[in-house]
Short mmCIF file of C-alpha atoms in Angstrom, two decimals:
data_model
loop_
_atom_site.label_atom_id
_atom_site.label_comp_id
_atom_site.label_asym_id
_atom_site.label_seq_id
_atom_site.Cartn_x
_atom_site.Cartn_y
_atom_site.Cartn_z
CA MET A 228 0.12 -0.08 -0.07
CA ALA A 229 1.23 3.72 -0.86
CA ILE A 230 2.16 6.01 1.54
CA GLY A 231 -1.09 7.75 0.20
CA GLU A 232 -3.70 4.99 0.92
CA ARG A 233 -1.83 4.37 4.22
CA ILE A 234 -3.05 7.88 5.19
CA HIS A 235 -6.50 7.84 3.69
CA PHE A 236 -6.74 3.97 5.22
CA TYR A 237 -5.62 5.80 8.78
CA ARG A 238 -7.84 9.18 8.30
CA LYS A 239 -10.73 7.17 7.43
CA MET A 240 -10.00 4.25 10.85
CA ARG A 241 -9.77 7.98 12.73
CA GLY A 242 -12.92 9.46 11.27
CA MET A 243 -11.51 12.92 10.39
CA LYS A 244 -12.75 14.71 7.02
CA LEU A 245 -9.57 15.93 4.84
CA LYS A 246 -9.71 19.21 5.75
CA GLN A 247 -9.42 18.20 9.44
CA LEU A 248 -6.51 16.41 8.91
CA GLY A 249 -4.68 19.09 7.15
CA GLN A 250 -5.66 21.15 9.76
CA ALA A 251 -4.01 19.49 12.03
CA VAL A 252 -1.46 18.76 10.40
CA GLY A 253 -0.31 22.34 10.35
CA PHE A 254 -1.55 23.48 6.85
CA PRO A 255 -4.22 26.43 6.48
CA GLU A 256 -7.45 26.22 5.89
CA SER A 257 -7.98 27.68 2.67
CA ASN A 258 -5.89 24.87 1.04
CA ALA A 259 -5.98 21.63 3.79
CA ASP A 260 -8.13 19.90 2.32
CA VAL A 261 -6.34 19.71 -1.52
CA ARG A 262 -3.06 18.83 0.30
CA MET A 263 -4.44 15.76 1.91
CA ALA A 264 -6.24 15.44 -1.56
CA GLN A 265 -3.04 15.63 -3.40
CA TYR A 266 -1.19 13.27 -0.64
CA GLU A 267 -3.82 10.56 -0.45
CA SER A 268 -4.00 10.41 -4.39
CA GLY A 269 -0.44 9.85 -4.85
CA SER A 270 0.24 13.14 -7.20
CA ARG A 271 2.37 14.28 -4.51
CA THR A 272 4.19 12.14 -1.49
CA PRO A 273 4.77 14.49 2.05
CA LYS A 274 8.29 15.10 2.83
CA ILE A 275 9.19 13.67 6.04
CA ASP A 276 8.70 16.39 8.25
CA ILE A 277 5.06 16.17 7.10
CA THR A 278 5.17 12.27 7.45
CA ASN A 279 5.90 12.22 11.26
CA ARG A 280 3.40 15.27 11.47
CA LEU A 281 0.90 13.48 9.87
CA ALA A 282 2.24 10.22 11.98
CA LYS A 283 1.83 12.02 15.35
CA VAL A 284 -2.49 13.68 14.64
CA LEU A 285 -2.95 9.80 13.17
CA ASP A 286 -1.43 8.28 15.79
CA VAL A 287 0.45 6.13 14.13
CA SER A 288 4.37 5.34 13.74
CA PRO A 289 6.21 7.05 10.93
CA GLN A 290 6.94 3.66 9.69
CA ALA A 291 3.27 2.75 9.60
CA LEU A 292 3.17 5.23 7.09
CA THR A 293 5.76 4.67 5.27
CA VAL A 294 5.94 1.04 4.29
CA PRO A 295 6.76 0.03 0.87
CA ASP A 296 5.13 0.63 -1.75
CA ILE A 297 3.53 -2.95 -2.74
CA ASP A 298 0.65 -1.80 -4.47
CA SER A 299 0.79 -5.16 -7.63
CA TYR A 300 2.09 -8.66 -7.01
CA THR A 301 5.12 -8.26 -8.46
CA GLY A 302 5.95 -5.46 -6.06
CA LEU A 303 5.20 -7.66 -3.41
CA MET A 304 7.37 -10.52 -4.91
CA HIS A 305 10.39 -8.10 -5.02
CA THR A 306 9.79 -7.07 -1.28
CA LEU A 307 9.99 -10.78 -0.44
CA PHE A 308 12.87 -11.51 -2.15
CA THR A 309 15.06 -8.39 -0.78
CA LEU A 310 13.59 -9.58 2.78
CA GLU A 311 15.15 -13.45 1.84
CA ASP A 312 18.37 -12.13 0.74
CA VAL A 313 18.70 -9.89 3.62
CA TYR A 314 17.18 -11.02 6.35
CA GLY A 315 16.61 -15.06 5.27
CA LEU A 316 12.97 -14.96 4.41
CA LYS A 317 12.40 -18.47 3.14
CA VAL A 318 9.24 -20.29 1.23
CA ALA A 319 8.26 -23.61 2.63
CA GLU A 320 5.08 -25.97 2.12
CA LEU A 321 4.08 -27.47 5.11
CA ASP A 322 0.57 -29.65 5.78
CA GLY A 323 -0.50 -28.12 2.41
CA GLN A 324 -0.02 -24.87 3.06
CA ILE A 325 2.54 -22.27 2.01
CA VAL A 326 4.65 -20.74 4.55
CA LEU A 327 7.22 -18.17 5.38
CA HIS A 328 9.83 -18.74 7.55
CA VAL A 329 13.07 -17.36 8.60
CA ASP A 330 16.35 -19.54 8.79
CA VAL A 331 17.81 -18.13 11.88
CA ARG A 332 21.20 -19.48 10.60
CA GLN A 333 21.67 -17.41 7.39
CA SER A 334 22.58 -14.28 9.70
CA ARG A 335 22.47 -11.89 12.46
CA GLU A 336 19.73 -10.31 10.64
CA ALA A 337 17.95 -12.58 10.53
CA ASP A 338 17.77 -13.71 14.06
CA GLU A 339 16.97 -10.00 14.32
CA LEU A 340 13.59 -10.74 11.99
CA HIS A 341 12.59 -13.83 13.47
CA ARG A 342 12.67 -12.05 16.77
CA MET A 343 10.18 -9.46 15.58
CA LEU A 344 8.52 -12.07 14.23
CA CYS A 345 7.87 -13.83 17.44
CA ALA A 346 7.38 -10.82 18.73
CA TRP A 347 3.94 -10.78 16.33
CA GLN A 348 3.10 -13.64 16.85
CA GLU A 349 3.02 -13.45 20.38
CA GLN A 350 0.85 -10.49 19.68
CA SER A 351 -1.57 -12.32 17.33
CA ALA A 352 -2.11 -15.35 19.44
CA LYS A 353 -3.24 -13.07 22.75
CA LEU A 354 -5.48 -11.43 20.00
CA GLU A 355 -7.08 -14.74 19.28
CA ALA A 356 -7.03 -16.44 22.57
CA GLY A 357 -9.04 -13.04 23.48
CA GLU A 358 -6.63 -11.92 25.65
CA ILE A 359 -6.23 -8.62 24.17
CA THR A 360 -8.65 -6.90 22.04
CA LYS A 361 -8.89 -5.41 18.63
CA GLU A 362 -8.43 -2.04 19.39
CA ASP A 363 -4.86 -3.51 21.12
CA TYR A 364 -3.80 -5.86 18.25
CA ASP A 365 -3.85 -2.89 16.65
CA ARG A 366 -2.75 -0.33 18.51
CA TRP A 367 0.31 -3.09 18.99
CA ARG A 368 1.39 -2.71 15.13
CA TYR A 369 0.81 0.72 14.24
CA HIS A 370 2.70 1.81 17.33
CA TYR A 371 4.98 -0.69 15.80
CA PRO A 372 8.08 -0.43 17.58
CA GLU A 373 7.17 1.93 20.38
CA LEU A 374 5.14 -0.54 21.79
CA ASP A 375 6.71 -3.62 21.59
CA ASN A 376 8.22 -4.55 24.95
CA THR A 377 10.44 -7.84 23.63
CA GLN A 378 12.99 -5.77 21.05
CA LEU A 379 15.40 -3.40 22.91
CA ARG A 380 17.44 -2.80 19.15
CA THR A 381 13.60 -2.71 16.69
CA ARG A 382 13.68 0.33 16.26
CA ALA A 383 17.04 0.96 13.98
CA LEU A 384 15.87 -3.07 12.10
CA SER A 385 12.66 -1.37 11.72
CA GLN A 386 13.92 1.83 10.16
CA GLY A 387 17.20 -0.20 8.28
CA LEU A 388 14.37 -2.61 6.86
CA SER A 389 11.90 0.73 5.14
CA ASP A 390 14.99 2.37 4.12
CA LEU A 391 16.62 -0.98 2.22
CA LEU A 392 13.04 -2.05 0.73
CA MET A 393 12.49 1.94 -0.36
CA ASP A 394 15.91 2.03 -2.01
CA ASN A 395 15.26 -1.61 -3.71
CA LEU A 396 11.83 -0.86 -5.18
CA GLN A 397 13.01 2.60 -6.35
CA ASN A 398 15.57 1.10 -8.32
CA ASP A 399 13.70 -1.59 -9.66
CA LYS A 400 11.23 1.22 -11.16
#
């Protein structure tokens, strides 16, 4: 999902109008809705300071807005291939199902990704067991890594992964 689609998703989730979000970010009332519409449509891309302000207003991590553009199956596959190369992500078959797993022996990065996925699986299992609400689960996901108390170095690795994926996607265009 491209950044504009992510902004739209979170804005709708928060029940905000374009103008309301634009003004909360700091745009004048006269063009707040136009600027937000430009970002959501993809005709403009917000600079990092605007992205950070959007994240704050929408109550999500900036990384939740700047995930790699995986709007096409080809883009998604190349993202997964990059994860294989750098982080040891592997595809396999288990009981007739295609599964992804991390080969932790590949590198330190693979081991760290495995730890991050374990934290995610833990939150998912809590949701399935009724130990947390869907809202708690979404808050954890949308604020990752800030609300993840299982990791010490997640923040830097998460940004590094985002930067690497964005660079690779840009080079593929």
